[in-house]
Coordinates of C-alpha atoms in Angstrom, one line a residue:
Chain A
X1 CA -47.8 -15.2 126.0
X2 CA -47.1 -11.5 126.5
X3 CA -48.4 -8.0 125.8
X4 CA -47.0 -6.3 122.8
X5 CA -46.9 -2.5 122.8
X6 CA -46.6 -0.5 119.6
X7 CA -44.6 2.7 120.2
X8 CA -44.6 5.4 117.5
X9 CA -41.5 7.5 117.3
X10 CA -40.8 10.7 115.4
X11 CA -37.5 12.5 114.9
X12 CA -35.8 10.0 117.3
X13 CA -38.3 10.7 120.1
X14 CA -41.1 8.5 121.4
X15 CA -44.4 10.3 120.9
X16 CA -46.3 11.4 124.1
X17 CA -49.3 9.3 123.1
X18 CA -47.0 6.3 122.9
X19 CA -45.7 6.9 126.4
X20 CA -49.3 6.6 127.5
X21 CA -49.7 3.4 125.4
X22 CA -46.6 1.9 127.0
X23 CA -47.9 2.7 130.5
X24 CA -51.3 1.2 129.5
X25 CA -49.7 -2.0 128.0
X26 CA -47.4 -2.5 131.1
X27 CA -50.4 -2.3 133.4
X28 CA -52.3 -4.8 131.2
X29 CA -49.3 -7.1 131.4
X30 CA -49.3 -6.9 135.2
X31 CA -53.0 -7.6 135.2
X32 CA -52.5 -10.7 133.2
X33 CA -49.4 -11.8 135.1
X34 CA -47.1 -11.5 132.1
X35 CA -44.4 -9.2 130.7
X36 CA -44.7 -6.2 128.3
X37 CA -42.6 -6.0 125.2
X38 CA -42.6 -3.0 122.9
X39 CA -42.0 -2.8 119.2
X40 CA -40.9 0.6 117.8
X41 CA -42.0 2.1 114.6
X42 CA -40.8 5.4 113.0
X43 CA -37.5 7.1 113.6
X44 CA -36.1 6.3 117.1
X45 CA -32.8 6.5 119.0
X46 CA -31.8 3.5 121.1
X47 CA -31.3 5.8 124.2
X48 CA -34.9 7.0 124.0
X49 CA -36.3 3.5 123.5
X50 CA -34.3 2.3 126.5
X51 CA -36.1 5.0 128.5
X52 CA -39.4 3.2 128.0
X53 CA -38.3 1.2 131.0
X54 CA -39.7 4.2 133.0
X55 CA -43.2 3.2 131.6
X56 CA -42.7 -0.4 132.7
X57 CA -41.5 -1.9 129.4
X58 CA -39.0 -4.7 129.8
X59 CA -37.8 -5.1 126.2
X60 CA -38.1 -3.1 123.0
X61 CA -37.8 -4.6 119.6
X62 CA -36.3 -2.3 117.0
X63 CA -36.0 -2.8 113.3
X64 CA -33.5 -0.3 111.9
X65 CA -34.8 -0.5 108.3
X66 CA -34.5 3.2 107.2
X67 CA -37.7 3.1 105.1
X68 CA -39.7 2.7 108.3
X69 CA -39.1 6.3 109.2
X70 CA -42.4 7.4 107.6
X71 CA -45.6 5.5 108.0
X72 CA -46.1 2.6 105.4
X73 CA -49.2 0.6 106.2
X74 CA -48.1 -2.6 104.5
X75 CA -44.6 -2.6 106.2
X76 CA -45.8 -1.5 109.6
X77 CA -48.5 -4.2 109.6
X78 CA -46.0 -6.9 108.7
X79 CA -43.5 -5.7 111.2
X80 CA -46.0 -5.6 114.1
X81 CA -47.6 -9.0 113.1
X82 CA -44.1 -10.6 113.0
X83 CA -43.3 -9.2 116.4
X84 CA -46.6 -10.4 117.8
X85 CA -46.0 -13.9 116.5
X86 CA -42.5 -14.0 117.8
X87 CA -43.6 -12.8 121.3
X88 CA -46.8 -14.9 121.3
X89 CA -48.6 -11.7 122.1
X90 CA -52.2 -12.2 123.2
X91 CA -52.9 -8.5 123.7
X92 CA -51.5 -5.8 121.4
X93 CA -51.8 -2.2 122.5
X94 CA -51.4 0.8 120.2
X95 CA -52.3 4.5 120.1
X96 CA -55.7 5.6 118.7
X97 CA -53.8 7.7 116.2
X98 CA -54.1 7.8 112.5
X99 CA -51.2 5.3 112.3
X100 CA -52.5 3.1 115.2
X101 CA -56.0 2.9 113.9
X102 CA -54.9 2.3 110.3
X103 CA -52.5 -0.5 111.2
X104 CA -54.7 -1.9 114.0
X105 CA -57.6 -2.7 111.7
X106 CA -55.3 -4.5 109.2
X107 CA -53.6 -6.4 112.0
X108 CA -56.9 -7.6 113.5
X109 CA -57.7 -9.4 110.3
X110 CA -54.2 -10.8 109.8
X111 CA -54.0 -12.0 113.4
X112 CA -57.6 -13.0 113.7
X113 CA -57.9 -10.7 116.7
X114 CA -60.8 -8.7 118.1
X115 CA -60.2 -5.0 118.1
X116 CA -61.4 -2.0 120.2
X117 CA -60.4 1.5 119.3
X118 CA -60.9 4.8 121.2
X119 CA -60.3 2.9 124.5
X120 CA -60.2 5.2 127.6
X121 CA -59.7 2.8 130.6
X122 CA -57.8 -0.4 131.5
X123 CA -59.6 -3.6 130.7
X124 CA -61.8 -5.5 133.2
X125 CA -61.1 -9.2 133.2
X126 CA -63.5 -10.6 135.8
X127 CA -65.0 -14.1 135.1
X128 CA -62.8 -14.8 132.1
X129 CA -64.3 -12.0 130.0
X130 CA -62.2 -9.1 128.7
X131 CA -64.1 -5.8 128.6
X132 CA -62.8 -2.3 127.7
X133 CA -64.5 1.0 127.9
X134 CA -64.4 3.1 124.7
X135 CA -65.8 6.4 123.6
X136 CA -68.8 6.3 121.3
X137 CA -71.3 8.6 119.6
X138 CA -68.5 11.1 119.0
X139 CA -67.8 11.6 122.7
X140 CA -71.5 11.9 123.7
X141 CA -71.3 8.4 125.3
X142 CA -69.2 5.5 126.4
X143 CA -69.5 1.8 125.5
X144 CA -68.3 -1.2 127.5
X145 CA -67.1 -3.6 124.8
X146 CA -66.5 -7.3 125.3
X147 CA -63.6 -8.6 123.2
X148 CA -63.9 -12.2 122.0
X149 CA -61.3 -14.7 120.9
X150 CA -57.7 -15.5 121.9
X151 CA -56.1 -12.3 120.6
X152 CA -57.1 -8.8 121.3
X153 CA -56.0 -5.4 120.0
X154 CA -56.6 -2.2 121.9
X155 CA -56.2 1.3 120.5
X156 CA -55.9 3.7 123.4
X157 CA -57.3 7.2 123.2
X158 CA -54.8 10.0 123.7
X159 CA -54.7 11.8 127.0
X160 CA -57.0 9.2 128.6
X161 CA -54.3 7.3 130.5
X162 CA -51.7 8.9 132.7
X163 CA -48.2 8.0 131.6
X164 CA -46.2 6.1 134.4
X165 CA -42.8 7.5 135.2
X166 CA -40.4 5.5 137.3
X167 CA -37.2 7.4 136.8
X168 CA -34.0 5.5 136.1
X169 CA -35.5 2.2 134.9
X170 CA -34.4 1.1 131.5
X171 CA -35.7 -1.3 128.9
X172 CA -33.5 -3.7 126.9
X173 CA -33.3 -2.6 123.3
X174 CA -33.1 -5.7 121.0
X175 CA -32.5 -5.5 117.3
X176 CA -35.2 -7.2 115.3
X177 CA -35.9 -7.8 111.7
X178 CA -39.3 -8.5 110.1
X179 CA -37.5 -9.3 106.8
X180 CA -39.3 -6.6 105.0
X181 CA -39.2 -6.6 101.2
X182 CA -39.8 -4.0 98.5
X183 CA -43.3 -5.3 98.1
X184 CA -44.1 -4.3 101.7
X185 CA -43.3 -0.7 100.8
X186 CA -45.7 -0.5 97.9
X187 CA -47.9 2.1 99.6
X188 CA -45.0 4.2 100.9
X189 CA -45.6 7.9 100.8
X190 CA -44.1 9.8 97.9
X191 CA -43.8 13.0 99.9
X192 CA -44.4 14.1 103.5
X193 CA -45.5 17.7 104.1
X194 CA -45.6 19.1 107.6
X195 CA -48.0 21.9 108.4
X196 CA -47.1 25.0 110.4
X197 CA -48.3 24.5 113.9
X198 CA -48.6 27.5 116.2
X199 CA -45.8 27.1 118.8
X200 CA -45.0 23.7 117.4
X201 CA -47.6 21.9 119.5
X202 CA -49.7 19.3 117.6
X203 CA -53.4 19.6 118.3
X204 CA -54.1 15.8 118.5
X205 CA -51.3 15.4 121.1
X206 CA -51.8 18.6 123.0
X207 CA -52.8 18.6 126.7
X208 CA -54.0 22.3 126.5
X209 CA -56.0 23.7 123.7
X210 CA -57.2 27.3 123.0
X211 CA -59.9 27.4 120.5
X212 CA -61.8 30.2 118.6
X213 CA -65.2 30.4 117.0
X214 CA -67.1 32.9 114.9
X215 CA -67.1 35.3 117.9
X216 CA -63.5 36.1 117.0
X217 CA -65.0 38.0 114.0
X218 CA -62.2 37.3 111.5
X219 CA -58.8 35.6 111.0
X220 CA -57.0 38.9 111.6
X221 CA -58.0 38.6 115.3
X222 CA -56.4 35.2 115.8
X223 CA -53.3 36.7 117.3
X224 CA -55.3 36.9 120.5
X225 CA -55.9 33.1 120.5
X226 CA -52.3 32.5 119.5
X227 CA -50.9 34.7 122.2
X228 CA -52.8 32.9 124.9
X229 CA -51.9 29.5 123.4
X230 CA -48.2 30.4 123.3
X231 CA -48.2 31.7 126.9
X232 CA -49.9 28.5 128.1
X233 CA -47.9 26.1 125.8
X234 CA -51.2 25.1 124.2
X235 CA -52.2 24.1 120.7
X236 CA -54.7 26.3 118.7
X237 CA -58.0 25.0 117.4
X238 CA -61.3 26.3 115.9
X239 CA -65.0 25.5 115.4
X240 CA -66.4 24.1 112.1
X241 CA -67.9 27.4 110.8
X242 CA -64.5 29.0 111.2
X243 CA -62.7 26.4 109.1
X244 CA -65.6 26.3 106.6
X245 CA -65.0 30.0 105.8
X246 CA -61.3 29.4 105.7
X247 CA -60.4 31.7 108.6
X248 CA -58.4 28.7 109.9
X249 CA -57.1 25.5 108.2
X250 CA -59.2 22.3 108.3
X251 CA -56.7 20.5 110.5
X252 CA -57.6 22.9 113.4
X253 CA -61.3 22.0 113.3
X254 CA -62.4 20.2 116.4
X255 CA -65.9 18.7 116.7
X256 CA -68.0 15.7 115.6
X257 CA -66.8 15.9 112.0
X258 CA -63.4 17.3 112.8
X259 CA -60.7 16.2 115.3
X260 CA -61.9 14.9 118.6
X261 CA -59.7 16.1 121.4
X262 CA -59.5 15.3 125.1
X263 CA -56.9 17.6 126.6
X264 CA -56.6 18.5 130.3
X265 CA -57.7 22.1 129.5
X266 CA -59.9 23.3 126.6
X267 CA -60.5 27.1 126.4
X268 CA -63.3 28.0 124.0
X269 CA -63.4 31.6 122.9
X270 CA -66.4 33.0 121.1
X271 CA -67.8 29.5 120.5
X272 CA -71.5 29.1 121.3
X273 CA -71.3 25.3 121.8
X274 CA -73.4 23.6 119.1
X275 CA -74.0 19.9 120.0
X276 CA -71.6 18.9 117.2
X277 CA -68.8 21.0 118.6
X278 CA -69.4 19.7 122.2
X279 CA -69.3 16.2 120.9
X280 CA -65.7 16.7 119.8
X281 CA -64.4 18.3 123.1
X282 CA -66.6 17.2 126.0
X283 CA -64.1 14.6 127.2
X284 CA -61.7 17.4 128.0
X285 CA -60.9 17.3 131.7
X286 CA -61.5 21.1 132.3
X287 CA -63.5 23.3 129.9
X288 CA -63.3 27.1 130.1
X289 CA -65.8 29.1 128.1
X290 CA -65.5 32.8 127.2
X291 CA -68.5 34.2 125.5
X292 CA -70.4 37.5 125.7
X293 CA -73.8 35.7 125.4
X294 CA -74.7 34.4 128.9
X295 CA -77.2 32.1 127.2
X296 CA -74.6 30.3 125.1
X297 CA -75.2 26.6 125.5
X298 CA -71.5 25.9 126.0
X299 CA -71.7 27.4 129.5
X300 CA -73.7 24.3 130.5
X301 CA -70.8 22.0 129.6
X302 CA -68.1 24.3 131.1
X303 CA -66.3 24.1 134.4
X304 CA -65.3 27.7 134.4
X305 CA -66.8 30.6 132.4
X306 CA -66.4 34.3 131.8
X307 CA -69.3 36.2 130.4
X308 CA -67.5 38.9 128.5
X309 CA -66.1 40.2 125.2
X310 CA -63.2 37.9 124.0
X311 CA -61.4 41.0 122.7
X312 CA -61.2 42.4 126.2
X313 CA -60.8 39.1 128.2
X314 CA -58.2 37.3 126.1
X315 CA -55.4 39.9 126.6
X316 CA -56.1 39.9 130.3
X317 CA -55.7 36.1 130.4
X318 CA -52.5 36.1 128.4
X319 CA -51.1 38.8 130.8
X320 CA -52.1 36.7 133.8
X321 CA -50.4 33.6 132.5
X322 CA -47.2 35.6 131.8
X323 CA -47.3 37.0 135.4
X324 CA -47.4 33.4 136.7
X325 CA -44.0 32.5 135.3
Chain B
X1 CA -63.6 2.7 86.9
X2 CA -66.1 0.9 89.2
X3 CA -66.5 2.7 92.5
X4 CA -68.0 1.1 95.5
X5 CA -69.1 3.6 98.2
X6 CA -70.0 2.2 101.6
X7 CA -72.4 4.3 103.6
X8 CA -73.6 3.9 107.1
X9 CA -76.9 5.0 108.7
X10 CA -76.3 7.2 111.8
X11 CA -78.3 9.4 114.1
X12 CA -78.4 13.0 112.9
X13 CA -75.6 15.1 114.3
X14 CA -77.9 17.1 116.5
X15 CA -79.3 14.0 118.3
X16 CA -79.3 13.9 122.1
X17 CA -78.0 10.4 122.8
X18 CA -80.1 8.2 125.1
X19 CA -80.2 4.4 125.6
X20 CA -82.8 1.8 126.3
X21 CA -83.5 1.2 130.0
X22 CA -81.1 -1.8 130.2
X23 CA -78.4 0.4 128.6
X24 CA -77.8 -2.3 126.0
X25 CA -79.0 -0.4 122.9
X26 CA -79.2 3.1 121.5
X27 CA -82.7 4.5 121.9
X28 CA -83.9 5.2 118.3
X29 CA -87.3 6.6 119.3
X30 CA -87.9 10.0 117.7
X31 CA -84.4 10.1 116.2
X32 CA -83.8 11.0 112.6
X33 CA -81.1 9.0 110.8
X34 CA -78.8 10.4 108.1
X35 CA -76.0 9.3 105.9
X36 CA -72.9 9.3 108.0
X37 CA -71.3 12.8 107.3
X38 CA -67.9 11.3 106.7
X39 CA -69.4 8.9 104.1
X40 CA -70.8 11.9 102.2
X41 CA -67.3 12.9 101.3
X42 CA -66.7 9.5 99.8
X43 CA -69.9 9.5 97.9
X44 CA -69.6 12.9 96.4
X45 CA -65.9 12.4 95.4
X46 CA -66.8 9.1 93.7
X47 CA -69.6 10.8 91.8
X48 CA -67.3 13.7 90.8
X49 CA -64.6 11.3 89.5
X50 CA -67.2 9.3 87.6
X51 CA -68.5 12.5 86.0
X52 CA -65.0 13.5 85.0
X53 CA -63.7 10.1 83.8
X54 CA -66.6 7.8 83.3
X55 CA -67.5 4.7 85.3
X56 CA -70.1 3.7 87.8
X57 CA -70.8 4.4 91.4
X58 CA -72.5 1.6 93.5
X59 CA -73.7 2.4 97.0
X60 CA -73.4 -0.3 99.6
X61 CA -75.0 -0.3 103.0
X62 CA -75.1 -3.1 105.7
X63 CA -78.4 -2.5 107.4
X64 CA -81.9 -3.5 107.9
X65 CA -84.8 -2.2 105.7
X66 CA -85.2 1.0 107.7
X67 CA -81.9 2.3 106.1
X68 CA -83.4 2.4 102.6
X69 CA -84.5 6.1 102.7
X70 CA -80.8 7.0 103.1
X71 CA -79.7 4.6 100.3
X72 CA -82.3 6.3 98.1
X73 CA -80.8 9.6 99.1
X74 CA -77.4 8.5 98.0
X75 CA -78.9 7.4 94.6
X76 CA -80.6 10.9 94.4
X77 CA -77.2 12.5 94.9
X78 CA -75.9 10.6 91.9
X79 CA -74.9 7.0 92.5
X80 CA -76.0 4.6 89.8
X81 CA -77.2 1.6 91.8
X82 CA -77.2 0.3 95.3
X83 CA -76.8 -2.9 97.3
X84 CA -78.1 -3.5 100.8
X85 CA -76.8 -6.3 102.9
X86 CA -79.8 -7.3 104.9
X87 CA -78.3 -7.4 108.5
X88 CA -77.9 -5.3 111.6
X89 CA -74.3 -4.1 111.5
X90 CA -73.1 -6.0 114.6
X91 CA -69.5 -4.8 114.6
X92 CA -66.7 -3.5 112.3
X93 CA -65.4 -7.0 111.4
X94 CA -68.9 -8.2 110.5
X95 CA -69.5 -5.2 108.3
X96 CA -66.0 -5.4 106.7
X97 CA -66.6 -9.0 105.7
X98 CA -69.8 -8.0 103.9
X99 CA -68.1 -5.2 102.1
X100 CA -65.1 -7.4 101.1
X101 CA -67.5 -10.1 99.8
X102 CA -69.5 -7.7 97.6
X103 CA -66.3 -5.9 96.4
X104 CA -64.8 -9.2 95.3
X105 CA -67.9 -10.4 93.6
X106 CA -68.4 -7.2 91.7
X107 CA -64.7 -6.6 91.0
X108 CA -64.8 -3.0 92.1
X109 CA -61.7 -0.9 91.5
X110 CA -62.0 1.8 94.1
X111 CA -63.7 1.2 97.5
X112 CA -64.5 4.4 99.4
X113 CA -66.0 5.2 102.8
X114 CA -65.9 7.8 105.5
X115 CA -63.0 7.6 108.0
X116 CA -65.4 6.5 110.7
X117 CA -69.1 6.5 111.6
X118 CA -70.2 9.2 114.0
X119 CA -72.1 6.7 116.2
X120 CA -69.6 3.9 116.8
X121 CA -66.4 5.8 115.8
X122 CA -64.5 2.6 115.1
X123 CA -62.1 3.9 112.4
X124 CA -61.7 0.2 111.6
X125 CA -63.7 -1.0 108.6
X126 CA -61.4 0.4 105.8
X127 CA -58.3 -1.4 107.1
X128 CA -60.2 -4.6 107.6
X129 CA -61.6 -4.5 104.1
X130 CA -58.2 -3.8 102.6
X131 CA -56.6 -6.7 104.5
X132 CA -59.5 -9.1 103.7
X133 CA -59.0 -8.3 100.0
X134 CA -55.2 -8.0 100.2
X135 CA -55.2 -4.5 98.7
X136 CA -53.7 -1.2 100.0
X137 CA -55.7 1.1 102.3
X138 CA -55.2 4.8 102.6
X139 CA -56.7 6.3 105.7
X140 CA -57.8 9.0 106.4
X141 CA -57.6 10.6 103.0
X142 CA -58.2 14.4 102.5
X143 CA -57.7 14.4 98.7
X144 CA -58.2 11.9 96.0
X145 CA -57.3 12.3 92.3
X146 CA -57.3 9.6 89.7
X147 CA -55.4 9.3 86.5
X148 CA -56.2 6.1 84.7
X149 CA -55.6 3.3 87.1
X150 CA -53.4 5.3 89.4
X151 CA -54.7 7.3 92.4
X152 CA -52.9 10.2 94.1
X153 CA -54.1 10.7 97.7
X154 CA -53.3 13.1 100.5
X155 CA -53.3 11.2 103.8
X156 CA -53.6 13.0 107.1
X157 CA -50.8 12.4 109.6
X158 CA -50.5 14.1 113.0
X159 CA -49.1 17.6 112.1
X160 CA -49.1 17.2 108.4
X161 CA -50.0 15.2 105.4
X162 CA -48.5 12.6 103.1
X163 CA -48.8 12.2 99.4
X164 CA -49.5 8.6 98.5
X165 CA -49.8 7.0 95.1
X166 CA -51.5 3.6 94.7
X167 CA -52.9 1.6 91.8
X168 CA -56.4 0.3 91.8
X169 CA -57.8 -1.7 93.4
X170 CA -57.5 0.1 96.7
X171 CA -59.6 1.2 99.7
X172 CA -59.6 4.8 101.0
X173 CA -61.4 6.3 103.9
X174 CA -62.4 9.9 103.4
X175 CA -62.6 13.1 105.4
X176 CA -62.7 16.9 104.8
X177 CA -61.7 18.9 102.8
X178 CA -61.9 16.3 100.1
X179 CA -64.9 17.9 98.4
X180 CA -68.1 19.8 99.1
X181 CA -70.7 17.2 99.9
X182 CA -73.7 17.4 97.6
X183 CA -77.4 17.5 98.4
X184 CA -80.0 15.9 96.2
X185 CA -81.9 18.0 93.7
X186 CA -85.4 17.4 92.5
X187 CA -84.4 15.6 89.3
X188 CA -82.1 13.3 91.3
X189 CA -84.9 12.5 93.8
X190 CA -87.2 11.6 90.9
X191 CA -84.7 9.4 89.1
X192 CA -83.5 7.7 92.4
X193 CA -86.9 6.0 92.6
X194 CA -86.2 4.0 89.5
X195 CA -82.5 3.1 90.1
X196 CA -81.8 -0.5 91.1
X197 CA -81.5 -1.4 94.8
X198 CA -80.5 -5.0 95.3
X199 CA -80.9 -6.7 98.7
X200 CA -78.6 -9.6 99.6
X201 CA -78.2 -11.7 102.7
X202 CA -75.0 -11.5 104.8
X203 CA -72.1 -14.0 104.5
X204 CA -69.1 -14.8 106.7
X205 CA -68.6 -15.2 110.4
X206 CA -70.3 -13.4 113.2
X207 CA -68.9 -10.4 115.1
X208 CA -65.8 -10.5 117.3
X209 CA -66.9 -7.8 119.7
X210 CA -70.0 -7.1 121.6
X211 CA -71.3 -4.0 123.4
X212 CA -72.1 -5.1 126.9
X213 CA -73.6 -1.7 127.9
X214 CA -73.6 2.0 127.1
X215 CA -73.2 4.9 129.5
X216 CA -73.5 8.7 129.4
X217 CA -70.6 10.8 130.6
X218 CA -71.0 12.1 134.2
X219 CA -72.9 15.4 134.3
X220 CA -70.9 18.6 134.8
X221 CA -71.0 20.1 138.3
X222 CA -72.1 23.5 137.0
X223 CA -70.0 26.3 135.7
X224 CA -68.1 28.6 138.0
X225 CA -68.4 32.1 136.6
X226 CA -65.6 34.7 136.9
X227 CA -66.4 38.4 136.3
X228 CA -64.9 39.7 133.1
X229 CA -63.2 42.5 134.9
X230 CA -61.2 40.0 137.0
X231 CA -60.4 37.7 134.1
X232 CA -56.9 37.1 135.4
X233 CA -58.5 35.4 138.4
X234 CA -59.4 32.5 136.1
X235 CA -55.7 31.7 135.5
X236 CA -55.1 31.4 139.3
X237 CA -58.1 29.0 139.6
X238 CA -56.8 26.9 136.7
X239 CA -53.4 26.6 138.5
X240 CA -54.5 26.3 142.2
X241 CA -57.9 24.7 142.0
X242 CA -58.2 22.7 138.8
X243 CA -54.4 22.2 138.7
X244 CA -54.2 22.1 134.9
X245 CA -51.6 24.8 134.2

């Protein structure tokens, strides 16, 4: 009986969200009085996998099959299921990412496990029950969900768990084979296309986000958003009306029907704060709103605000950030 | 090509969320319910593909009788017929079992749905249906084209997209910018009344999860306003007070 942690890797590195997942899984193992084993998916280096010891992982299973570099649902599901059976895992923890949620749902059927996605806190295990807190209603509420059955799968929301860091501890990297066959790669991608990300920071993984709305008046003014984002090391985002009129690409749209984000800092520039937009961002730790309309509803959800013209305020903020460093 | 489109009935996106006094259930009083916005992409794309290449579009909803106005709306948008599994959708696994049973019985080629519902946000049902039926799942899909039995999909990944080719039968969950969701026209609304809507009873096991209680996020303490002329002051507060930069 153990806890199995699924770590996603990309370009040899463990993704930030997977460091959070590893920390979460190690703490669940401690809570249940057992050990945490990780299984790696994607392209990893053994040195980086060994560093998962810093997040409390004792052992990492690594299948070097080269076709696992890109996400293949069939192959990833079989790989993780095989690892779960080998380790007799009663709890499986993965990221609430596109990969984690897609695999987690298939795994839950294959392993007859109960599944909770979008989880934001460690489980409560009083009185033999197993309850997790998850986001619901697009961030407008939380639900405490009781997971039944012998096996449980938990998909952890990004930025909701602080990654542990105990420098110098290493995990043992063990080679592992799920005996994958060609049939397991039937749904392998034919092509992978990466989009240009401002400053190279991915919006779903970002811990700081600078976002623009219709108040930016046009795509030609986005350099103001990008300058501040670059100075802060933040990702850029936008509201729905902005992506609807193609000022910005759809993958930058945050809100109820876009990406839900929960960074440490969300700076909204020229966004009035419709309820659908708030739903996608209100689990951010600190919200800053810049808008010339003092009645903008977003100010009610904000921690800090500036009533002013974004064209005047944004360059001042960028300058102030540059002066800090 | 036989398309099965699964729709869920959710509170309108502008709804202020409240719960019953025991915090066990969502408070439906005075709330308007709509077709889950993500499911509208699945529905419209299935109708577009049917119009281009022939076939049928069946709408499926797991829900009690009060979901029928939205099922009729889906028929008005252009689906051919509908099935309602007469049960409260207890959890994702329960719903997935109903969808898989209907899909198997009707030998549907393409099963589409939204990537998640805006109320429960599970992002689970598509994968469960695919696994129950032993067919591929592509989630979340931003583009779907069909040529004969083969589908080409664009799947969103963090920071990019993948092009995936699968043969029917398969399951895909849909999101923007797959298509421009349609709204019903008068002719559609009139013809929807006469289209078949079959009600069936649920099958399979019960749910595997249970909501013990709901809670609202803690209220914000109130905004701290910084004068625009001293905008730079904000950055100092973010570093020294909020400690986020």
